[in-house]
Coordinates of C-alpha atoms and ligand atoms in Angstrom, one line a residue:
X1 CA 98.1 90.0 81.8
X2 CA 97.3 90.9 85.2
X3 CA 99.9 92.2 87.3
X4 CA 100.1 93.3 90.8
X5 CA 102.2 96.0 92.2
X6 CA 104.0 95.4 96.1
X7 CA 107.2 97.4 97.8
X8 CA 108.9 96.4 100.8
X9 CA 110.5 99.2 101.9
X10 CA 110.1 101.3 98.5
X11 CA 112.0 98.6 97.1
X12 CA 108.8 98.0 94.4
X13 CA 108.4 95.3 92.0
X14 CA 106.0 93.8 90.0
X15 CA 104.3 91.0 90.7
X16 CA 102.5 88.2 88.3
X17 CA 100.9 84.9 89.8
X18 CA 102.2 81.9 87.0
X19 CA 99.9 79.7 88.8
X20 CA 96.9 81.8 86.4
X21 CA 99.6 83.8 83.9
X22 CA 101.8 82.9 81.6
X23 CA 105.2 84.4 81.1
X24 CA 107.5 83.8 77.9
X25 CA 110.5 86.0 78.1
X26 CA 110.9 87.0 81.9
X27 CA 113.8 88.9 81.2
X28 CA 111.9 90.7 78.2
X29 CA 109.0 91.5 80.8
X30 CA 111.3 92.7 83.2
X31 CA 113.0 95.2 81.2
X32 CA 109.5 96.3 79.8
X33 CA 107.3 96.7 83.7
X34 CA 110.1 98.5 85.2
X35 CA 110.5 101.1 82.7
X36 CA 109.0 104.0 85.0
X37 CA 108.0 106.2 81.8
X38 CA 107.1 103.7 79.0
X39 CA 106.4 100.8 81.4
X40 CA 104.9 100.1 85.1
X41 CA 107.6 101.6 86.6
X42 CA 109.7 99.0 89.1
X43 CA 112.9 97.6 90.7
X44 CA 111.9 94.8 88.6
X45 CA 109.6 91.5 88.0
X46 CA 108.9 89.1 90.4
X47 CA 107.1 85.7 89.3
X48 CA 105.3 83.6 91.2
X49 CA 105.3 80.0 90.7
X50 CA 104.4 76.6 91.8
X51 CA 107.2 74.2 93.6
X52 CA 108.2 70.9 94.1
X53 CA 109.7 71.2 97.6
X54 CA 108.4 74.2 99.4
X55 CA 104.9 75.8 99.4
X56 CA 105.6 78.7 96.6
X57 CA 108.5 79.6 94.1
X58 CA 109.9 83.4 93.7
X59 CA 111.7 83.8 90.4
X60 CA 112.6 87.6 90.5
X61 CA 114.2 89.8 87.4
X62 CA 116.1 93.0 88.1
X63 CA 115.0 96.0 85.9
X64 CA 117.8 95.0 83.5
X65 CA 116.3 91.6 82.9
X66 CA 119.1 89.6 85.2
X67 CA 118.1 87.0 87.3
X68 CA 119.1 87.0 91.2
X69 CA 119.4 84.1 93.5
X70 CA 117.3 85.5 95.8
X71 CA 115.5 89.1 97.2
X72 CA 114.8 89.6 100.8
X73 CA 112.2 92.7 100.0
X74 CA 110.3 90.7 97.5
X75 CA 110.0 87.6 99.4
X76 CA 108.1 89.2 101.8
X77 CA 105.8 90.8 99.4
X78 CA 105.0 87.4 98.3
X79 CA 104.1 86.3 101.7
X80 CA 102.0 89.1 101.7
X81 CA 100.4 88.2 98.0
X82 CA 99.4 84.6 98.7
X83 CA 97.6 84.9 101.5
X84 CA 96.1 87.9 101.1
X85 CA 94.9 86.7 97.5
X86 CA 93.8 83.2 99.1
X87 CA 96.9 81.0 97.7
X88 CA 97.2 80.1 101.3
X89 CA 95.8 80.3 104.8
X90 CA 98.9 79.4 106.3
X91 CA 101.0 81.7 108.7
X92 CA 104.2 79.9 108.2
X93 CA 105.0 79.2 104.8
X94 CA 107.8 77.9 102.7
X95 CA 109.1 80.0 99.5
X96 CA 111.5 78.5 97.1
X97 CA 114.2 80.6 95.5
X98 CA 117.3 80.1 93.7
X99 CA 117.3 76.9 94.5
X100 CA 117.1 77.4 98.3
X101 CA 113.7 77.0 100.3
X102 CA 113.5 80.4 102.9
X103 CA 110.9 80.3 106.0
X104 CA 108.3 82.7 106.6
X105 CA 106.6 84.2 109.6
X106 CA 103.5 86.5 108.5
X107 CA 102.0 88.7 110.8
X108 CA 98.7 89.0 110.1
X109 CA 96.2 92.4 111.0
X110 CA 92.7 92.5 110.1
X111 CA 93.1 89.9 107.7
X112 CA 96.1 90.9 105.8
X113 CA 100.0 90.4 106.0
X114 CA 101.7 93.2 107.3
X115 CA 104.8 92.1 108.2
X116 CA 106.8 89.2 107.6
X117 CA 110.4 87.8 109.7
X118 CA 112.2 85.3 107.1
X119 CA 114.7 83.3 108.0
X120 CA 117.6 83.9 105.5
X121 CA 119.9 81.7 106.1
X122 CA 123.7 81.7 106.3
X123 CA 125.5 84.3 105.2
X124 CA 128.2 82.9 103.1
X125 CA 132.1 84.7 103.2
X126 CA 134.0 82.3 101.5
X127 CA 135.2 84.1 98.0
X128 CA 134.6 81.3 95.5
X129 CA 131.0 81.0 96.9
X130 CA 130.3 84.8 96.8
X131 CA 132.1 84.9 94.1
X132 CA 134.7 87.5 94.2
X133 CA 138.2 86.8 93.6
X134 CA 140.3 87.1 96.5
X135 CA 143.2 85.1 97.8
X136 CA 141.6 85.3 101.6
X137 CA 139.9 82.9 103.0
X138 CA 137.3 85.7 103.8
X139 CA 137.2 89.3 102.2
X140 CA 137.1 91.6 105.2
X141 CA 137.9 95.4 105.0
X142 CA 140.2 94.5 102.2
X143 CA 141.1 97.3 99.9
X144 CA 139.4 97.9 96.4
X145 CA 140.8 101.0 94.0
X146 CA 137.6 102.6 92.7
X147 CA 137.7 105.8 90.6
X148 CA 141.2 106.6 92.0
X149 CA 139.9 105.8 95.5
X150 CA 140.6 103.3 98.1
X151 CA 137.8 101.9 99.8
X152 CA 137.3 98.7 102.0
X153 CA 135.1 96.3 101.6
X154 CA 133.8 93.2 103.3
X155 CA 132.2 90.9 101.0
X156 CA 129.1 88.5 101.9
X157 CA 126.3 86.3 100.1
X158 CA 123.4 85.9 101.1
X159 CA 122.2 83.7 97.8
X160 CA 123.5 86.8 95.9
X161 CA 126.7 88.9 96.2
X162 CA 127.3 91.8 98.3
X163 CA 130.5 94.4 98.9
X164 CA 129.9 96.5 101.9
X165 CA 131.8 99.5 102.6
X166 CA 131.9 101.7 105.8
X167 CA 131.4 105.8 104.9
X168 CA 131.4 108.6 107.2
X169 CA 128.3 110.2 105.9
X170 CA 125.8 107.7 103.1
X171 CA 124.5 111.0 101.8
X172 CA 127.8 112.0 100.7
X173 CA 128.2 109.2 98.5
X174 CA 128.4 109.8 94.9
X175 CA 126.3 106.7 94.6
X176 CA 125.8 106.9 90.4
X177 CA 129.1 107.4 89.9
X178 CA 130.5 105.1 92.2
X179 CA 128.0 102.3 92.2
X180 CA 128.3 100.9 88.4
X181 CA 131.9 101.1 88.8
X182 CA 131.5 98.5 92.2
X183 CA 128.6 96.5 90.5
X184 CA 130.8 95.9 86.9
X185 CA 134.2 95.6 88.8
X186 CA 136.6 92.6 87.0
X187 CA 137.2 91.1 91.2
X188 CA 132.8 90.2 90.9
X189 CA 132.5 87.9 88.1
X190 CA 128.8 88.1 88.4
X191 CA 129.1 91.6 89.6
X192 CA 128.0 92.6 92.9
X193 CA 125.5 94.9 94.8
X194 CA 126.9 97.5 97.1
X195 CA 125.9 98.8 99.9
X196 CA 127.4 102.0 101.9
X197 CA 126.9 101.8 105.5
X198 CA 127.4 104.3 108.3
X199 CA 126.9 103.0 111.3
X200 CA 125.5 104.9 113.5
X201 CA 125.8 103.4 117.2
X202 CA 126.2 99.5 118.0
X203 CA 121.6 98.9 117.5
X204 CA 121.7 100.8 114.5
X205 CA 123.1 101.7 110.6
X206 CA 122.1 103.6 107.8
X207 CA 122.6 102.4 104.5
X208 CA 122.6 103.2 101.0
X209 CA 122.2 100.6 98.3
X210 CA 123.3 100.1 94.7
X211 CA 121.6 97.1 93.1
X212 CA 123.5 95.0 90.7
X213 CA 121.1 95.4 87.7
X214 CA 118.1 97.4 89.1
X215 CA 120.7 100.3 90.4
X216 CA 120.0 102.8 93.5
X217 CA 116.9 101.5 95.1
X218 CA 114.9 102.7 98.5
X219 CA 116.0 99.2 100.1
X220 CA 117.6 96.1 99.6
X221 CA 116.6 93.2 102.2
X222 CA 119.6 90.7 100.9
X223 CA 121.9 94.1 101.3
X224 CA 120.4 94.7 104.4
X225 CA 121.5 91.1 106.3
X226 CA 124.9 91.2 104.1
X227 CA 125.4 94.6 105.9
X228 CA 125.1 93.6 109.8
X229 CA 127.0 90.4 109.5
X230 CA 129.7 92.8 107.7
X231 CA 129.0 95.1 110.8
X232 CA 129.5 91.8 113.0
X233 CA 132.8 90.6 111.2
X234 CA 134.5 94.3 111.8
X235 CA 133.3 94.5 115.1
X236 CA 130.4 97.5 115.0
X237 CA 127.6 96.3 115.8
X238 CA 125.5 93.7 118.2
X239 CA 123.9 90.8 116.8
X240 CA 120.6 92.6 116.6
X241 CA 120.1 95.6 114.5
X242 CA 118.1 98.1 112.8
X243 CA 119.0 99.2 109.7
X244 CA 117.6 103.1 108.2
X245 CA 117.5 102.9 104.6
X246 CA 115.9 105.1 101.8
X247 CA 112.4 104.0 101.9
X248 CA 112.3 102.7 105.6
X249 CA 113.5 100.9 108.3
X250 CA 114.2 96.5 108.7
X251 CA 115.0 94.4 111.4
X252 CA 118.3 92.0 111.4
X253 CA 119.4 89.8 114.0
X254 CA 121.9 87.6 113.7
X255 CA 121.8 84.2 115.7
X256 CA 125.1 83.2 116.6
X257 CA 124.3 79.6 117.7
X258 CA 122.7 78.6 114.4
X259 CA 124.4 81.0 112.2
X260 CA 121.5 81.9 110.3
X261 CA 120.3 85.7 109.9
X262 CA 116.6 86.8 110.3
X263 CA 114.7 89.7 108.2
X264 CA 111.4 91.5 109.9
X265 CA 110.1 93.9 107.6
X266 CA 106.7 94.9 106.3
X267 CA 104.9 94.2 102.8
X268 CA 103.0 96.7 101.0
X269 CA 100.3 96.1 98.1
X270 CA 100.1 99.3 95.9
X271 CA 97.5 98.4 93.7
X272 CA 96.1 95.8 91.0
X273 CA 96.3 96.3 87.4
X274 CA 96.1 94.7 83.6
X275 CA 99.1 94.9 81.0
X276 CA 98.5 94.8 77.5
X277 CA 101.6 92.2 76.4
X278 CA 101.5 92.3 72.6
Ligands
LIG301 N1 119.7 93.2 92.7 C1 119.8 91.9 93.5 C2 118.4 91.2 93.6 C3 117.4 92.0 94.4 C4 117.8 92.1 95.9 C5 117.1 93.2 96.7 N2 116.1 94.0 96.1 C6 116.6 92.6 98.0 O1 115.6 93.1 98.6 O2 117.2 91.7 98.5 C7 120.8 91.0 92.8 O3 120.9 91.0 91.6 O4 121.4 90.2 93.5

């Protein structure tokens, strides 16, 4: 099965066209590529597939086989993979996931995507949506006891759940001990991902991430918008910022008058290759 290998950000996956490939057990796969000493070695798998109501499908696995709503990293590595592999020659495309359709900018250079803005929609704070249980109309710097500590967090979905919490220093965070204990808390019946933010002045944050099933990874797009409309919502931060994380930097603005959060971010191709699925 041929495979191809993208990262947005260091956030890496990989990536098999379904419009040539056929893939039984996704979840399976997904466990098997990411497996970065038997396997490929990835954040996870990410599928691409025909749709009825936008231009592509992404149907994207963590490494521990779970399927998420949606991934702002990879969905710009799939702009990047259909048109630089000739699915399209379109600029502005349409990419289905989780039931949602997301728009796509690609910037173009020499040929190839190198950067893509997607509109990601609206972040979502009410609880039942997220879901986290809460009996707020919106979780905001609410307290959460985690390993005998008390931090705050501000939850938001953007297709998938996210608890952000504010931290003096991200490097300080004990982020394997900390993280599964967030992601598997009994308040996240689907679990969450977690991202620890500093912010660093009103244009900028840094941020840490741990994935619900993939666990610490170089970047997390969804974590990324979660985070400045968390920033927003507490008061931190502008509307547009830049956000520092392990593997590089994104772009989120927020725009107030339609509510709806972009992404800019670049999309890198690592390189082809062929898996022997027995
Ligand atoms: N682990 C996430 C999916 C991947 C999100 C992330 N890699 C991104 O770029 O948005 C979840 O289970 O909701």
């Amino acid at each position: 099965m041929k495979f191809t290998k993208m990262h947005g950000c260091g956030n890496d996956y990989v990536y098999v066209n379904c419009f040539v490939e056929q893939v039984a057990d996704a979840p399976y796969l997904s466990r098997v590529v990411s497996d970065r000493h038997f396997g490929i070695g990835s954040d996870g798998l990410i599928l691409i597939k025909p749709s009825e109501k936008a231009d592509f499908t992404m149907d994207m696995y963590n490494a521990d086989g779970s399927n998420s709503q949606m991934c702002g990293n990879g969905i710009r590595c799939v702009a990047k993979y259909v048109y630089d592999y000739g699915l399209t020659d379109k600029k502005n495309i349409t990419v289905e996931s989780g039931g949602s359709v997301k728009y796509l900018d690609l910037n173009v250079t020499d040929g190839k995507v190198t950067e893509v803005t997607v509109n990601m929609g609206t972040p979502i704070t009410k609880p039942g949506l997220i879901p986290v249980i809460s009996d707020k109309k919106q979780v905001i710097a609410e307290p959460l006891l985690i390993d005998g500590n008390t931090y705050e967090i501000t939850c938001v979905s953007m297709g998938n759940p996210h608890a952000v919490v504010f931290v003096e220093d991200t490097k300080a965070v004990e982020i394997e001990k900390i993280g599964p204990l967030f992601e598997h808390n009994e308040i996240f019946p689907e679990r969450t991902n977690t991202e620890f933010i500093h912010v660093i002045d009103r244009k900028t944050i840094d941020m840490r991430v741990w994935e619900r099933g993939s666990g610490e990874t170089l970047a997390c797009g969804t974590g990324a918008c979660a985070s400045v409309y968390a920033c927003i919502l507490n008061g931190y931060t502008e509307d547009t910022v830049t956000v520092r994380l392990l593997g590089g930097e994104l772009k989120i603005q927020y725009d107030r008058e339609k509510h709806t959060i972009f992404m800019t971010g670049p999309a890198v191709t690592v390189f082809d290759g062929e898996l022997n699925v027995n």
